[in-house]
Coordinates of C-alpha atoms in Angstrom, one line a residue:
Chain A
M1 CA -63.1 -254.8 39.5
S2 CA -62.4 -256.7 36.4
A3 CA -65.1 -258.0 34.1
A4 CA -64.2 -261.6 35.1
T5 CA -64.8 -260.8 38.8
A6 CA -68.0 -258.9 38.1
R7 CA -69.4 -261.9 36.2
R8 CA -68.7 -264.2 39.0
G9 CA -70.0 -262.1 41.9
P10 CA -68.3 -262.0 45.3
L11 CA -65.2 -264.0 45.3
L12 CA -66.1 -266.2 48.3
E13 CA -69.8 -266.5 47.6
I14 CA -71.4 -269.9 48.4
S15 CA -74.4 -270.1 46.1
S16 CA -76.3 -273.2 45.0
R17 CA -74.2 -273.1 41.9
T18 CA -71.0 -273.1 43.9
V19 CA -72.2 -276.1 45.9
V20 CA -73.5 -278.1 42.9
Y21 CA -70.5 -277.5 40.6
G22 CA -68.1 -278.1 43.6
A23 CA -69.8 -281.5 44.3
V24 CA -69.9 -282.4 40.6
G25 CA -66.3 -281.5 40.3
A26 CA -65.3 -283.4 43.5
A27 CA -67.2 -286.4 42.2
L28 CA -65.5 -286.2 38.8
Y29 CA -62.1 -285.9 40.4
A30 CA -62.7 -288.8 42.7
V31 CA -63.8 -291.1 39.9
L32 CA -61.3 -290.0 37.1
G33 CA -58.6 -289.6 39.8
L34 CA -58.5 -293.3 40.4
F35 CA -56.7 -293.7 37.1
S36 CA -53.0 -292.8 36.9
F37 CA -49.8 -293.9 35.2
L38 CA -46.2 -293.8 36.0
I39 CA -43.8 -291.6 34.1
P40 CA -41.3 -294.0 32.4
G41 CA -37.9 -294.1 34.0
T42 CA -39.2 -293.1 37.4
Q43 CA -40.2 -295.4 40.2
Y44 CA -43.1 -293.6 41.7
V45 CA -43.9 -290.3 39.8
A46 CA -47.5 -291.0 38.8
V47 CA -49.5 -288.6 36.5
R48 CA -53.1 -288.3 37.6
P49 CA -54.8 -287.0 34.5
A50 CA -57.9 -285.9 36.5
F51 CA -55.8 -283.4 38.5
A52 CA -56.5 -281.0 35.5
L53 CA -60.0 -280.7 36.8
V54 CA -59.0 -278.9 39.9
P55 CA -57.6 -275.6 38.3
F56 CA -60.4 -275.9 35.7
F57 CA -63.1 -275.7 38.3
G58 CA -61.2 -273.0 40.2
K59 CA -61.1 -270.9 37.1
R60 CA -64.6 -271.5 35.9
F61 CA -66.6 -271.7 39.2
G62 CA -64.5 -269.8 41.7
V63 CA -62.3 -270.1 44.7
I64 CA -64.7 -272.0 46.9
A65 CA -65.7 -274.6 44.2
G66 CA -62.0 -274.9 43.2
F67 CA -61.0 -275.7 46.8
F68 CA -63.9 -277.9 47.3
V69 CA -63.1 -280.1 44.2
G70 CA -59.4 -280.5 45.1
F71 CA -59.9 -281.0 48.9
V72 CA -63.1 -283.2 48.9
G73 CA -62.3 -285.0 45.7
N74 CA -58.7 -286.1 47.0
I75 CA -60.2 -287.2 50.3
V76 CA -62.8 -289.3 48.5
I77 CA -60.0 -290.8 46.3
D78 CA -58.0 -291.7 49.5
L79 CA -61.1 -293.1 51.1
I80 CA -61.8 -295.4 48.1
Q81 CA -58.2 -296.4 47.7
G82 CA -57.5 -297.0 51.3
G83 CA -55.3 -294.1 52.4
G84 CA -58.0 -293.0 54.8
L85 CA -57.2 -289.6 56.2
T86 CA -53.5 -290.3 56.6
Y87 CA -52.3 -288.0 53.9
W88 CA -54.7 -285.1 54.8
N89 CA -52.2 -282.4 54.0
W90 CA -52.0 -283.5 50.4
S91 CA -55.8 -283.1 50.2
V92 CA -55.5 -279.5 51.6
A93 CA -52.7 -278.9 49.0
N94 CA -55.0 -280.1 46.2
G95 CA -57.7 -277.8 47.5
L96 CA -55.3 -274.9 47.6
V97 CA -54.5 -275.5 43.9
G98 CA -58.3 -274.9 43.0
A99 CA -58.5 -271.9 45.3
V100 CA -55.4 -270.3 44.0
A101 CA -56.5 -271.0 40.4
G102 CA -59.8 -269.3 41.3
L103 CA -58.0 -266.3 42.7
I104 CA -55.6 -266.0 39.7
F105 CA -58.3 -266.1 37.0
A106 CA -60.6 -263.9 38.9
Y107 CA -58.2 -261.0 38.7
L108 CA -57.1 -261.7 35.1
P109 CA -59.1 -259.6 32.5
P110 CA -61.1 -261.6 29.9
I111 CA -59.0 -262.6 26.8
A112 CA -60.7 -262.5 23.5
N113 CA -58.0 -264.3 21.4
E114 CA -58.5 -268.0 21.9
V115 CA -55.0 -269.2 21.5
L116 CA -53.7 -266.6 24.0
R117 CA -56.5 -267.5 26.4
L118 CA -55.6 -271.1 26.2
V119 CA -51.9 -270.3 26.8
V120 CA -52.8 -268.1 29.8
T121 CA -55.1 -270.8 31.2
A122 CA -52.2 -273.4 31.0
L123 CA -49.8 -271.0 32.6
G124 CA -52.2 -269.9 35.3
A125 CA -53.1 -273.5 36.1
V126 CA -49.3 -274.4 36.4
A127 CA -48.8 -271.4 38.6
A128 CA -51.7 -272.4 40.8
T129 CA -50.4 -275.9 41.0
A130 CA -46.9 -274.7 42.0
I131 CA -48.3 -272.4 44.7
G132 CA -51.0 -274.8 46.1
L133 CA -48.8 -277.8 46.3
L134 CA -46.3 -275.8 48.5
F135 CA -48.6 -276.8 51.4
V136 CA -47.0 -280.3 51.3
I137 CA -44.0 -278.6 53.0
T138 CA -46.0 -279.8 56.0
D139 CA -44.5 -283.3 55.2
I140 CA -41.3 -282.0 56.9
P141 CA -42.8 -282.1 60.4
L142 CA -45.3 -284.8 59.6
Q143 CA -42.8 -287.3 58.0
G144 CA -39.7 -286.0 59.6
I145 CA -38.0 -285.3 56.3
D146 CA -35.5 -282.6 55.6
F147 CA -36.0 -279.8 53.0
N148 CA -33.9 -281.5 50.3
T149 CA -36.0 -284.7 50.5
F150 CA -39.2 -282.6 50.4
L151 CA -38.0 -280.7 47.4
T152 CA -36.6 -283.6 45.4
L153 CA -38.8 -286.5 46.4
N154 CA -42.1 -285.0 47.4
Y155 CA -42.8 -281.5 46.0
G156 CA -40.7 -281.7 42.7
P157 CA -42.1 -285.0 41.4
A158 CA -45.7 -284.1 42.3
L159 CA -45.3 -280.6 40.6
L160 CA -43.8 -282.2 37.5
A161 CA -46.6 -284.8 37.1
D162 CA -49.5 -282.5 38.0
A163 CA -48.1 -279.7 35.7
A164 CA -48.0 -282.2 32.8
A165 CA -51.6 -283.0 33.4
V166 CA -52.9 -279.5 33.8
V167 CA -50.9 -278.2 30.7
V168 CA -52.5 -280.8 28.4
L169 CA -56.0 -281.2 29.8
T170 CA -57.0 -277.9 31.6
P171 CA -56.9 -275.8 28.4
A172 CA -58.8 -278.6 26.5
L173 CA -61.5 -278.5 29.1
D174 CA -61.6 -274.7 29.1
A175 CA -61.8 -274.6 25.3
I176 CA -64.8 -276.8 25.3
W177 CA -66.5 -275.1 28.2
E178 CA -66.1 -271.6 27.0
P179 CA -68.7 -271.6 24.1
L180 CA -71.1 -273.7 26.3
S181 CA -70.8 -271.2 29.2
K182 CA -71.4 -268.3 26.9
R183 CA -74.5 -270.0 25.4
A184 CA -75.9 -270.6 28.9
G185 CA -75.1 -267.1 29.9
R186 CA -72.7 -268.3 32.7
Chain B
M1 CA -64.1 -301.1 40.5
D2 CA -66.6 -300.0 43.3
V3 CA -66.6 -296.3 43.8
T4 CA -69.7 -296.0 45.9
P5 CA -69.2 -295.6 49.6
R6 CA -69.4 -299.0 51.4
Y7 CA -71.1 -299.0 54.8
L8 CA -69.1 -302.1 55.9
G9 CA -69.2 -301.4 59.6
A10 CA -73.0 -301.2 59.8
G11 CA -74.3 -302.4 63.1
S12 CA -70.9 -302.1 65.0
F13 CA -70.2 -300.1 68.1
L14 CA -68.6 -297.3 66.1
S15 CA -71.4 -297.2 63.5
R16 CA -73.9 -296.5 66.4
R17 CA -71.8 -293.6 67.5
D18 CA -72.7 -290.0 66.5
P19 CA -70.8 -289.6 63.2
R20 CA -69.0 -286.5 64.6
V21 CA -67.1 -288.9 66.9
L22 CA -65.7 -290.7 64.0
L23 CA -64.7 -287.5 62.3
L24 CA -63.1 -286.0 65.4
V25 CA -61.1 -289.0 66.6
P26 CA -58.6 -288.9 63.6
V27 CA -58.0 -285.3 64.4
L28 CA -57.2 -286.1 68.1
H29 CA -55.2 -289.0 67.2
L30 CA -53.1 -287.1 64.7
A31 CA -52.6 -284.5 67.5
A32 CA -51.4 -287.3 69.7
V33 CA -48.9 -289.0 67.4
A34 CA -47.6 -286.0 65.3
G35 CA -44.0 -285.1 66.0
I36 CA -43.1 -288.0 68.1
D37 CA -39.7 -289.6 67.4
D38 CA -39.7 -292.4 70.0
L39 CA -41.2 -295.6 68.7
R40 CA -42.6 -296.7 72.1
P41 CA -45.3 -294.1 72.7
V42 CA -46.3 -294.4 69.0
L43 CA -46.8 -298.1 69.6
A44 CA -48.9 -297.3 72.7
C45 CA -51.1 -295.0 70.7
T46 CA -51.3 -297.6 67.9
A47 CA -52.6 -300.2 70.4
V48 CA -55.4 -297.8 71.3
A49 CA -56.1 -297.2 67.5
L50 CA -56.2 -300.9 67.0
L51 CA -58.9 -301.3 69.6
Y52 CA -60.8 -298.4 68.1
Y53 CA -60.5 -300.0 64.6
R54 CA -61.8 -303.4 66.0
A55 CA -64.9 -301.6 67.4
A56 CA -65.7 -300.5 63.8
G57 CA -66.5 -304.2 62.9
I58 CA -65.1 -303.7 59.4
P59 CA -64.8 -307.2 57.7
W60 CA -61.2 -307.9 56.6
R61 CA -62.4 -309.3 53.3
G62 CA -64.0 -306.0 52.4
V63 CA -60.9 -303.9 53.0
R64 CA -58.1 -306.3 52.2
A65 CA -57.3 -304.4 48.9
N66 CA -57.4 -301.1 50.7
W67 CA -55.0 -302.2 53.3
T68 CA -52.7 -303.8 50.8
F69 CA -52.6 -300.5 48.9
M70 CA -52.1 -298.4 52.1
L71 CA -49.3 -300.6 53.4
T72 CA -47.5 -300.9 50.1
F73 CA -47.6 -297.2 49.4
T74 CA -46.7 -296.2 52.9
T75 CA -43.9 -298.6 53.2
L76 CA -42.3 -297.4 49.9
L77 CA -42.8 -293.8 51.0
V78 CA -41.0 -294.5 54.4
I79 CA -38.2 -296.5 52.8
V80 CA -37.5 -293.6 50.3
N81 CA -38.0 -290.7 52.8
S82 CA -36.7 -292.2 56.0
V83 CA -34.1 -294.9 55.0
L84 CA -32.6 -293.9 51.7
T85 CA -32.6 -290.2 52.5
P86 CA -32.7 -289.7 56.2
A87 CA -32.0 -286.5 58.0
D88 CA -28.4 -286.3 59.4
T89 CA -29.6 -286.0 62.9
R90 CA -31.1 -289.5 62.9
S91 CA -28.1 -291.2 61.4
W92 CA -26.1 -291.4 64.7
G93 CA -24.7 -294.7 66.1
S94 CA -22.7 -297.4 64.4
V95 CA -23.3 -297.9 60.7
L96 CA -25.1 -301.2 59.9
F97 CA -24.8 -300.9 56.2
T98 CA -24.5 -298.3 53.5
V99 CA -27.2 -298.0 50.8
P100 CA -25.6 -298.5 47.3
L101 CA -25.9 -295.6 44.9
A102 CA -27.5 -293.3 47.6
H103 CA -24.4 -293.8 49.8
T104 CA -26.5 -293.3 52.8
D105 CA -25.4 -294.8 56.2
V106 CA -28.1 -296.8 57.8
T107 CA -27.9 -297.2 61.6
W108 CA -30.3 -298.5 64.3
A109 CA -31.5 -295.0 64.8
T110 CA -32.4 -294.7 61.1
L111 CA -34.4 -297.9 61.2
S112 CA -36.1 -297.1 64.5
Y113 CA -37.1 -293.7 63.2
A114 CA -38.4 -295.3 59.9
A115 CA -40.4 -297.7 62.0
T116 CA -41.9 -294.9 64.1
I117 CA -43.0 -293.2 60.9
L118 CA -44.5 -296.4 59.5
V119 CA -46.4 -297.3 62.6
R120 CA -47.7 -293.7 62.9
Y121 CA -49.1 -293.9 59.4
V122 CA -50.7 -297.4 60.1
S123 CA -52.3 -296.0 63.3
L124 CA -53.6 -293.0 61.4
A125 CA -55.1 -295.4 58.9
M126 CA -56.7 -297.4 61.7
V127 CA -58.6 -294.4 62.9
G128 CA -59.2 -293.2 59.4
F129 CA -60.8 -296.3 58.0
P130 CA -64.0 -296.1 60.2
V131 CA -64.6 -292.7 58.6
A132 CA -64.9 -294.4 55.2
F133 CA -66.6 -297.6 56.2
A134 CA -68.4 -297.0 59.5
I135 CA -70.3 -293.8 58.8
A136 CA -73.6 -294.0 56.9
P137 CA -73.1 -292.1 53.7
A138 CA -76.2 -290.1 54.3
D139 CA -74.8 -288.9 57.6
F140 CA -71.7 -287.0 56.3
G141 CA -73.6 -283.8 55.5
V142 CA -75.3 -283.4 58.8
A143 CA -72.1 -284.4 60.7
F144 CA -70.1 -281.7 59.0
A145 CA -72.8 -279.2 59.4
R146 CA -73.1 -279.9 63.1
L147 CA -69.2 -279.6 63.3
G148 CA -69.6 -276.0 62.2
L149 CA -69.0 -276.3 58.5
S150 CA -71.2 -273.9 56.4
Q151 CA -74.6 -275.6 55.9
R152 CA -74.3 -275.2 52.1
L153 CA -70.8 -276.7 51.9
A154 CA -72.0 -279.6 54.2
Y155 CA -74.8 -280.3 51.7
G156 CA -72.1 -280.2 49.1
V157 CA -70.3 -283.0 50.8
D158 CA -73.7 -284.9 50.7
L159 CA -74.1 -284.2 47.0
T160 CA -70.5 -285.4 46.2
F161 CA -71.3 -288.9 47.6
R162 CA -74.6 -289.0 45.7
F163 CA -72.9 -288.0 42.4
L164 CA -70.3 -290.7 42.7
P165 CA -72.4 -293.6 41.2
S166 CA -73.8 -291.6 38.3
T167 CA -70.4 -290.1 37.5
W168 CA -68.9 -293.5 37.4
A169 CA -71.7 -294.9 35.2
S170 CA -71.2 -291.8 32.9
L171 CA -67.5 -292.6 32.6
R172 CA -68.2 -296.3 31.6
E173 CA -70.8 -295.2 29.1
T174 CA -68.4 -292.7 27.6
V175 CA -65.5 -295.1 27.3
D176 CA -67.9 -297.7 25.6
A177 CA -69.2 -295.1 23.3
Q178 CA -65.8 -293.8 22.3
R179 CA -64.6 -297.4 21.8
L180 CA -67.4 -297.9 19.3
R181 CA -66.0 -294.9 17.4
G182 CA -62.5 -296.5 17.4
Y183 CA -61.1 -295.1 20.6
E184 CA -58.2 -297.0 22.1
H185 CA -56.3 -296.0 25.2
S186 CA -52.7 -295.3 24.4
R187 CA -49.9 -297.6 25.6
S188 CA -47.2 -295.2 24.6
R189 CA -44.4 -294.5 27.0
N190 CA -44.7 -290.7 26.2
P191 CA -46.7 -289.3 29.1
V192 CA -47.9 -286.2 27.0
K193 CA -49.2 -288.6 24.3
R194 CA -51.0 -290.6 26.9
L195 CA -52.6 -287.5 28.4
L196 CA -53.6 -286.4 24.9
T197 CA -55.4 -289.7 24.2
L198 CA -57.3 -289.3 27.3
R199 CA -59.1 -286.1 26.1
P200 CA -61.9 -288.0 24.3
V201 CA -62.8 -289.5 27.6
V202 CA -62.2 -286.8 30.2
V203 CA -63.7 -283.9 28.2
P204 CA -67.1 -285.4 27.4
V205 CA -67.5 -286.8 30.9
T206 CA -66.7 -283.5 32.4
V207 CA -69.0 -281.5 30.1
N208 CA -71.9 -283.9 30.4
A209 CA -71.6 -283.7 34.1
L210 CA -71.5 -279.9 34.1
V211 CA -74.5 -279.6 31.7
D212 CA -76.6 -282.1 33.9
A213 CA -75.6 -280.1 37.0
E214 CA -77.5 -277.1 35.8
D215 CA -80.8 -279.0 36.3
T216 CA -79.7 -279.7 39.9
V217 CA -78.9 -276.0 40.5
N218 CA -82.2 -275.0 39.1
A219 CA -84.1 -277.5 41.3
M220 CA -82.2 -276.3 44.4
D221 CA -82.9 -272.6 43.5
L222 CA -86.6 -273.4 43.0
R223 CA -86.7 -274.9 46.5
A224 CA -84.9 -271.7 47.9
F225 CA -81.7 -273.5 48.7
G226 CA -79.6 -271.5 51.2
G227 CA -82.4 -269.0 51.7
R228 CA -83.0 -270.0 55.4
H229 CA -81.2 -272.0 58.1
R230 CA -81.3 -275.7 56.7
T231 CA -82.7 -278.4 58.8
W232 CA -81.6 -282.2 58.6
M233 CA -83.6 -285.3 58.8
R234 CA -81.1 -286.9 61.2
E235 CA -80.8 -285.3 64.6
L236 CA -77.4 -285.7 66.1
A237 CA -76.7 -285.8 69.9
F238 CA -73.7 -287.1 71.8
D239 CA -74.5 -289.9 74.2
R240 CA -72.4 -291.1 77.1
A241 CA -70.4 -293.7 75.1
D242 CA -69.6 -290.9 72.5
L243 CA -68.3 -288.6 75.2
L244 CA -66.3 -291.4 76.7
V245 CA -64.6 -292.2 73.3
L246 CA -63.9 -288.6 72.6
G247 CA -62.7 -287.9 76.1
G248 CA -60.4 -290.9 76.0
F249 CA -58.7 -289.7 72.7
A250 CA -58.6 -286.2 73.9
A251 CA -56.9 -287.4 77.1
M252 CA -54.3 -289.3 75.1
A253 CA -53.7 -286.3 72.8
A254 CA -53.2 -284.0 75.9
A255 CA -50.9 -286.5 77.5
M256 CA -48.7 -286.9 74.4
L257 CA -48.6 -283.1 73.9
V258 CA -47.4 -282.6 77.5
A259 CA -44.8 -285.4 77.1
R260 CA -43.7 -283.7 73.8
I261 CA -43.4 -280.3 75.6
L262 CA -41.3 -281.9 78.4
G263 CA -39.0 -283.4 75.6
L264 CA -39.8 -287.0 76.7
T265 CA -40.7 -288.3 73.2
Q266 CA -38.3 -286.4 71.0
T267 CA -35.4 -288.9 71.1
V268 CA -35.2 -291.8 68.6
W269 CA -35.4 -295.0 70.7
V270 CA -32.6 -297.5 69.9
P271 CA -33.1 -300.9 71.6

């Protein structure tokens, strides 16, 4: 077992810490997730900066908290904006991004070099995003679209927009949280 | 912007139901309408969904913006996914017109299928809105717990809704404080630059929330959270009306499933 895993305890443990940090993350994602902007030159590819929180919580607080932040946070955004539970599979995909990030970083050894750690954080977050968002392949039976449409109009643009957010913001959040977590012994 | 849960349907028929009914109905409705290509049965299910929505007593004024957003987004999605780039199997029949640039032939079958998808989404929204506006926010936790979700995660759902107002207030405070220090939101067309300029807002809001969360964790640990089976203030029990509503939607889902298995709803309807 790596040091990172040992520090966190069992991978799927649901402690009071998991519950509270999951809830805080979901609330943060829900509030900050209401803000997005379009990538110029595209009609509907919107970057949601708050998406960076999902892999960050997965990395820092584990698989369950990561899934909770993505899944519940996205549902709350949909409830506030008006989508209801219509796009439930996208909420599951968001949750999977957090869960996969939790898994990836649980099995990576701790990295002392800060620059390298931030680069690995960005790469791990992008990998988690690419894997987790694959769940929206369920749009094929749900929306009746073909694979090319899924790839070029659903998955591709979402991955592009979310990857931009996680590459810029997830390492920034992690860099700030690292010394704080060490000071608090977390 | 109001991010706090709005209990707009208070006092309505649906708000008096066991909240588990309002959470289960969208699942049953999804099972009923998923995978149906024929517009007519989807319209029939939508009529049932409309009756259900009306029973939630949600005032139109309160959700006008939500419906506008939902309809605009879904219509765009359906036009792009089902009209501009339809699967070949649904492009049969005489061509009505060809989409410029995309060179896609649009037929009655294409339009009928697009309408089916749009109506399906609208009906899902009709059964989904009562979850947002006709369940008392304090009932979410107990409802999920009684549906079999881990007691701890169910409490997490409760906590999420309780954290929303304070998180929103913290965001506003942080934006105001950063503006006093000269922060301005970027209007650049470069998305990376725009993301970078958001760091002075996203990072402190997140870190403050995490630091404050430690107090909540300690308080819960001191009260032995998760040590024993959790009890809830609200006792939930299905009454006859709850069972009738659930039974009705379950019967509709079963009927549509049988029709799907028999292949009765898999052909795109062309008038």
